[in-house]
Coordinates of C-alpha atoms in Angstrom, one line a residue:
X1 CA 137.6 100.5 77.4
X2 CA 134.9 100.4 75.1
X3 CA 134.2 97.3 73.2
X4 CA 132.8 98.7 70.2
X5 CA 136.9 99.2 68.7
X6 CA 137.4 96.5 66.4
X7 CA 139.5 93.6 66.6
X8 CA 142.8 93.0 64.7
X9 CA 141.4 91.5 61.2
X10 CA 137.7 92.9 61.9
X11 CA 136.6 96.4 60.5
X12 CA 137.1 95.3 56.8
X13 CA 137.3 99.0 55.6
X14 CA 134.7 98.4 52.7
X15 CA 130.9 98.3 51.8
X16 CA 130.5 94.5 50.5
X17 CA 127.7 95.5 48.3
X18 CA 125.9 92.5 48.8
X19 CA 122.7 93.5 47.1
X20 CA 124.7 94.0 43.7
X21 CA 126.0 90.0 43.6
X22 CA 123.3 88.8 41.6
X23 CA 123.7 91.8 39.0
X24 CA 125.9 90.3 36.2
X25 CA 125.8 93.6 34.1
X26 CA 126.9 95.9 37.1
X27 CA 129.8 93.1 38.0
X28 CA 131.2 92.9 34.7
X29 CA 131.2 97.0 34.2
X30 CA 133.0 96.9 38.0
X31 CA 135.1 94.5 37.0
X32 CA 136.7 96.5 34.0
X33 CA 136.9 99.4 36.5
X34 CA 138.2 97.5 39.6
X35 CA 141.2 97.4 41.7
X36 CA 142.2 93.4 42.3
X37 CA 144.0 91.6 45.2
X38 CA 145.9 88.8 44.1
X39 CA 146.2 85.5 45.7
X40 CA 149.1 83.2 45.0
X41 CA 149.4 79.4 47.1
X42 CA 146.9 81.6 50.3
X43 CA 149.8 84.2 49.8
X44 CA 148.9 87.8 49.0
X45 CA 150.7 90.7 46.9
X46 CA 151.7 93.2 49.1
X47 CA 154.2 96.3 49.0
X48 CA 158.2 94.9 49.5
X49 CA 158.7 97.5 52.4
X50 CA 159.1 97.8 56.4
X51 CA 155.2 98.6 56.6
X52 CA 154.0 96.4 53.9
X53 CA 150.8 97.6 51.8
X54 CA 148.2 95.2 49.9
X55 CA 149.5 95.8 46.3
X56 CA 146.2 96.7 44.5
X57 CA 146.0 95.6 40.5
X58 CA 143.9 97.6 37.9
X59 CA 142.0 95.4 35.2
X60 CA 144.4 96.1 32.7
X61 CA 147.3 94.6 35.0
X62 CA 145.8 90.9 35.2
X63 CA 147.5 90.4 32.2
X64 CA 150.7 89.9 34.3
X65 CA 149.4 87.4 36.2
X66 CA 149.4 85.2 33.3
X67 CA 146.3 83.0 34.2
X68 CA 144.1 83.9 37.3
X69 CA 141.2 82.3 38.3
X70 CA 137.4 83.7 38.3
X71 CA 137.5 87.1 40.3
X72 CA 135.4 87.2 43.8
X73 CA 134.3 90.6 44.6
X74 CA 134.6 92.0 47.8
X75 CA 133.2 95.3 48.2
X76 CA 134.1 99.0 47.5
X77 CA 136.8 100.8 49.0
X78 CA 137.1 103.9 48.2
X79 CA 134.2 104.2 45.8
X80 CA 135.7 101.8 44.1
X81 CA 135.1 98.1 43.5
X82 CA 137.5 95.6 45.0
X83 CA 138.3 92.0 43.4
X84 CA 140.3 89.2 45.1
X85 CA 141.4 87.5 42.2
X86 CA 143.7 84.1 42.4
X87 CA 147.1 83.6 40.4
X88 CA 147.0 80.0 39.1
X89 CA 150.3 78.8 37.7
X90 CA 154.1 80.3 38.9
X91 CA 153.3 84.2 40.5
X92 CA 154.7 87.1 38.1
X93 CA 157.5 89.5 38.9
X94 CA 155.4 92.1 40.0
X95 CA 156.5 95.6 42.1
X96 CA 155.3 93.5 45.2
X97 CA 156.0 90.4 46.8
X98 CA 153.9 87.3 47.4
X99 CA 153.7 86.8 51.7
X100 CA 151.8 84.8 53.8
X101 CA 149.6 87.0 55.9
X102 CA 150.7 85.1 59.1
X103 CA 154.4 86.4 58.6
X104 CA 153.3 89.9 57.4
X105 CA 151.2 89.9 61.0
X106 CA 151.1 93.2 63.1
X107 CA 153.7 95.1 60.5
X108 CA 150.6 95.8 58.3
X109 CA 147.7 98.8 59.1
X110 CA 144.3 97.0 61.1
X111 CA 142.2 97.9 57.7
X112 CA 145.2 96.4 55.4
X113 CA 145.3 93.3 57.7
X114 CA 140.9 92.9 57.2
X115 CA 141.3 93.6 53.6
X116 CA 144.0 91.1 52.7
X117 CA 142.5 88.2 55.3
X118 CA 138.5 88.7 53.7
X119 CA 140.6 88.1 50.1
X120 CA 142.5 85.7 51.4
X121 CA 139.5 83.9 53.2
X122 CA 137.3 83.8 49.9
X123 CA 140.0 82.6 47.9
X124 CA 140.6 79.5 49.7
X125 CA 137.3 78.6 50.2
X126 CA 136.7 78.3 46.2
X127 CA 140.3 76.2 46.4
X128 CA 138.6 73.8 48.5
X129 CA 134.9 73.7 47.3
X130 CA 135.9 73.0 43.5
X131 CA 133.2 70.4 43.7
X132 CA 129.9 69.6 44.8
X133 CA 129.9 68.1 48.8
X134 CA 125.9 66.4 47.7
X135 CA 127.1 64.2 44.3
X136 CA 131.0 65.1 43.3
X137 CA 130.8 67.0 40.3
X138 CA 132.0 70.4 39.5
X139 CA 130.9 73.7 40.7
X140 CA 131.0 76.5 39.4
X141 CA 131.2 80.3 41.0
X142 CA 128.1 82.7 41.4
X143 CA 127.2 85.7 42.4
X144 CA 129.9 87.4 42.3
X145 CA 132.5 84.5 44.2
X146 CA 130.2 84.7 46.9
X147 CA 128.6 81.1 46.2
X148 CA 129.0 77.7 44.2
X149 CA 126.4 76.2 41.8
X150 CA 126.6 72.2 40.9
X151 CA 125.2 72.2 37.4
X152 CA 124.6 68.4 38.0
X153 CA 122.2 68.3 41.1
X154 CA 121.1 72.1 41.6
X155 CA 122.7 72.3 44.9
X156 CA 124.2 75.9 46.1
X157 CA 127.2 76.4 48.4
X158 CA 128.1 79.5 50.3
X159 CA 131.4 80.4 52.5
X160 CA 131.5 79.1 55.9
X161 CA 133.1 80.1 58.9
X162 CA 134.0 77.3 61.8
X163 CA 132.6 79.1 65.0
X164 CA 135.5 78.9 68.3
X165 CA 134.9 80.4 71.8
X166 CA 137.6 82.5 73.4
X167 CA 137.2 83.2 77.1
X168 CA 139.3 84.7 80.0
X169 CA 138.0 83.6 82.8
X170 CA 138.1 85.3 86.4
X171 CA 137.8 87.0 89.3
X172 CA 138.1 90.3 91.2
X173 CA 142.0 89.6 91.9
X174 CA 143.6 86.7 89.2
X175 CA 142.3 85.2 85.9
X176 CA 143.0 81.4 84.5
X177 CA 145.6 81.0 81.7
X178 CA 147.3 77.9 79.6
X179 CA 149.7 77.3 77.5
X180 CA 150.2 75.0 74.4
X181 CA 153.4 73.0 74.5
X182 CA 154.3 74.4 70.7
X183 CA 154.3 77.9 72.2
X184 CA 157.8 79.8 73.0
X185 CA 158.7 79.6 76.8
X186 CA 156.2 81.0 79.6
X187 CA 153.3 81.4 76.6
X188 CA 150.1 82.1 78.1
X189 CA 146.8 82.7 77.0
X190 CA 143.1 82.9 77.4
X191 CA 140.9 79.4 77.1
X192 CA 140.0 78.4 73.4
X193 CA 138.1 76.0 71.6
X194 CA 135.8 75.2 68.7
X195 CA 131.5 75.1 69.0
X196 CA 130.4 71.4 68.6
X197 CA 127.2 71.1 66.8
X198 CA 124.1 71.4 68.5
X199 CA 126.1 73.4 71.2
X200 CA 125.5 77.1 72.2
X201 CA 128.2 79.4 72.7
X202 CA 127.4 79.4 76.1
X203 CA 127.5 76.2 76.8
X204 CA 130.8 75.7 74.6
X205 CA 132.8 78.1 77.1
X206 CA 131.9 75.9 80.0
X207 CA 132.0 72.8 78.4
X208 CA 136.0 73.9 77.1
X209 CA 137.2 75.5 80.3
X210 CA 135.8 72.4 82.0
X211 CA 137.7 69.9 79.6
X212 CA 140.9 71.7 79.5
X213 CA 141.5 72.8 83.1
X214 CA 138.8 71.2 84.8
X215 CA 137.5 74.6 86.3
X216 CA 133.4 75.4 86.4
X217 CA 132.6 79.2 85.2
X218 CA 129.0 81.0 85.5
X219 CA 128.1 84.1 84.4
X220 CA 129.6 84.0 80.7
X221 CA 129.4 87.2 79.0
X222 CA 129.8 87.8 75.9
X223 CA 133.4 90.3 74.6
X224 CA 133.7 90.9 70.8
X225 CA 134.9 88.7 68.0
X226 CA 138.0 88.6 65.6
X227 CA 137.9 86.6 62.4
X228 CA 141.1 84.2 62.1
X229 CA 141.1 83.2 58.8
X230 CA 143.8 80.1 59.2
X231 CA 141.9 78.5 57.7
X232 CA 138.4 79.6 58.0
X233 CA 137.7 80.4 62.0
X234 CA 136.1 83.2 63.7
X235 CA 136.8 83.8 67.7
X236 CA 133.7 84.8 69.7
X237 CA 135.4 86.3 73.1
X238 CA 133.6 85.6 76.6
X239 CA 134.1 86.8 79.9
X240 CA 133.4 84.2 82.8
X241 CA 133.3 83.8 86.2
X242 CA 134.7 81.0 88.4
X243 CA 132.3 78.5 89.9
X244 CA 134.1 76.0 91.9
X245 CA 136.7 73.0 90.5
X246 CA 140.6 72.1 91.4
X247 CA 142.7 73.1 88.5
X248 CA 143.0 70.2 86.5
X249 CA 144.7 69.4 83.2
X250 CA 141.7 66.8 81.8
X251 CA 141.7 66.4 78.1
X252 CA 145.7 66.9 77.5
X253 CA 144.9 70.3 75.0
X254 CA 147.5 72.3 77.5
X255 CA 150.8 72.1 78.9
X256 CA 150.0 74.0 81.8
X257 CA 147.2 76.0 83.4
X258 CA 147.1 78.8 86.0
X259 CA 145.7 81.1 87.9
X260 CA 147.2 84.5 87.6
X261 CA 147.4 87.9 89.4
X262 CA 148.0 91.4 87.8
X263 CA 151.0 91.5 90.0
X264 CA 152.3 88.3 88.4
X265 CA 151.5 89.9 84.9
X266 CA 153.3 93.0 85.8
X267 CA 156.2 91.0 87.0
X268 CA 156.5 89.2 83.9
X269 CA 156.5 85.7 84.9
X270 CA 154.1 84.9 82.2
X271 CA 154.8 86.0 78.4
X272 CA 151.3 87.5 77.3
X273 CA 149.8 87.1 73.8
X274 CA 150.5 89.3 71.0
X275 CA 148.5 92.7 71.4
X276 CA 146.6 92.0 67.9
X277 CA 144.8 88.9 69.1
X278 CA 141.8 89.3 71.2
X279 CA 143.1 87.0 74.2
X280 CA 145.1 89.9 74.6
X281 CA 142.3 92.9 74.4
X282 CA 140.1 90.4 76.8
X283 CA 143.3 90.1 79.4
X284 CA 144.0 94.1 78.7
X285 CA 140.3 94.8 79.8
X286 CA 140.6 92.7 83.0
X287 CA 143.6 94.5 83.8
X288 CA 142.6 97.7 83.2
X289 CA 139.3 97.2 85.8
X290 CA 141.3 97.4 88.9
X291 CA 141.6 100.9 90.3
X292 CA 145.0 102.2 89.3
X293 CA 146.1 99.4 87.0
X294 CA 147.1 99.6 83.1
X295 CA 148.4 96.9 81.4
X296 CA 149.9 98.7 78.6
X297 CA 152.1 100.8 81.1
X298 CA 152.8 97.7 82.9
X299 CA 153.8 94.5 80.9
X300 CA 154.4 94.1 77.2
X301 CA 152.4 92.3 75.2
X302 CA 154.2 89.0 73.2
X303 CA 155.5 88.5 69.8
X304 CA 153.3 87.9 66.8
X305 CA 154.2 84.1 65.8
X306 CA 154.1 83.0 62.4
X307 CA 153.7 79.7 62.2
X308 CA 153.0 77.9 58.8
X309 CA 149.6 76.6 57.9
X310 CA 148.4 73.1 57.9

């Protein structure tokens, strides 16, 4: 399987023109021609059908919104310039529906799902940087959405993302899954946690299988990512190797830990993560290495879960 296919939420299906932030004439003559996501409470007009669709506003429409927020542009699509814009006040009755892009999950298309969670994503950030993290006063937007300016100190801000490592680790024959006690019944998945400062990737992978099932890896290899805007993280998927270490629950992050076989995945005695999420493309690929074997023809992968945000 080649690792080039983007994740689920990856492959935003636009050019983000960033050379043209900084151009205010350009941005207001896109803006009057644009097409505009709206964002209501981190929840995101979309089509009221089976296969939900982002519902996408011309300028002329913002009127209905009846008070949105600075726009934040995200790119072309199509040609033509796409705005995430943010509904302040009640949302309108609109031909769409306001949903929370963890309970649309795996109903909408990959490049709906990257669009919607890049509008989503900028959105909130401006929610939550409204003021200046150097001396407290208010910012204000720049360059297009794509940055905060304190008029009081000088200070910039930009978008952040919270970097968190993903790895399956294992052998030729079984790999090492865990479960969170929140999860639905026999829940398991690949190793996850978040980069402390002044820690590589690398050494993140070993330092979080070590802490949460007291197993030492080697050879750590890096997968793919997937952006997981809830709030702000992106996954950066490893392979690893087992090094030595009796399975051990140390820091109390999981429920349960094990190793597993392909037999044992094929027999269903675990449930597997939803096929969207890249624990699941990481497991898939393991799978699929042994002569013969194909996970998709073999076990199902588990339910999307919406749960609500913090």
């Amino acid at each position: 399987m080649s690792r080039a296919r983007s994740n689920f939420l990856a492959g935003v299906p636009l050019d983000r023109l960033g050379h043209l932030r900084k151009d205010a004439g350009w941005i207001d003559e896109a803006r009057a021609r644009g097409r505009y996501i709206a964002v209501w409470q981190r929840k995101l007009l979309v089509s009221d059908a089976a296969e939900p669709a982002p519902v996408l506003l011309g300028h002329a429409d913002l009127a209905i919104l009846g008070g949105a927020s600075d726009s934040v542009l995200l790119g072309h699509l199509d040609d033509t310039p796409c705005f995430a814009v943010a509904v302040i006040g009640e949302p309108p009755e609109t031909s769409g529906i306001f949903a929370d892009l963890r309970s649309l999950g795996d109903r909408l298309m990959p490049a709906d799902a990257a669009l919607l969670a890049y509008a989503r994503a900028m959105i909130l950030w401006h929610e939550r940087h409204g003021h200046c993290n150097a001396c407290g006063a208010a910012t204000r937007a720049i360059e297009a959405g794509h940055a905060r300016e304190c008029p009081s100190c000088g200070a910039k801000h930009f978008p952040r993302v919270d970097p968190a490592i993903i790895v399956l680790v294992a052998d030729d024959e079984r790999c090492l899954l865990g479960r969170q006690a929140a999860w639905p019944a026999d829940r398991y998945s690949t190793i996850a946690g978040f980069v402390e400062p002044g820690e590589s990737l690398e050494d993140a992978v070993r330092r979080e299988v070590l802490e949460e099932t007291g197993i030492q890896v080697d050879a750590v290899d890096y997968h793919s990512s997937q952006p997981w805007p809830f709030p702000s993280s992106l996954m950066l998927g490893f392979r690893a190797r087992p090094a030595g270490g009796e399975l051990t629950l140390h820091d109390g992050e999981l429920e349960d830990a094990r190793w597993v076989s392909r037999d044992d995945i094929a027999a269903g005695r675990v449930l597997l993560p939803p096929a969207v999420s890249i624990a699941y493309r990481l497991i898939e690929e393991w799978f699929d290495s042994a002569p013969g074997r194909r996970l998709a023809a073999e076990a199902r992968p588990g339910p999307w879960i919406a749960r609500p945000e913090p």
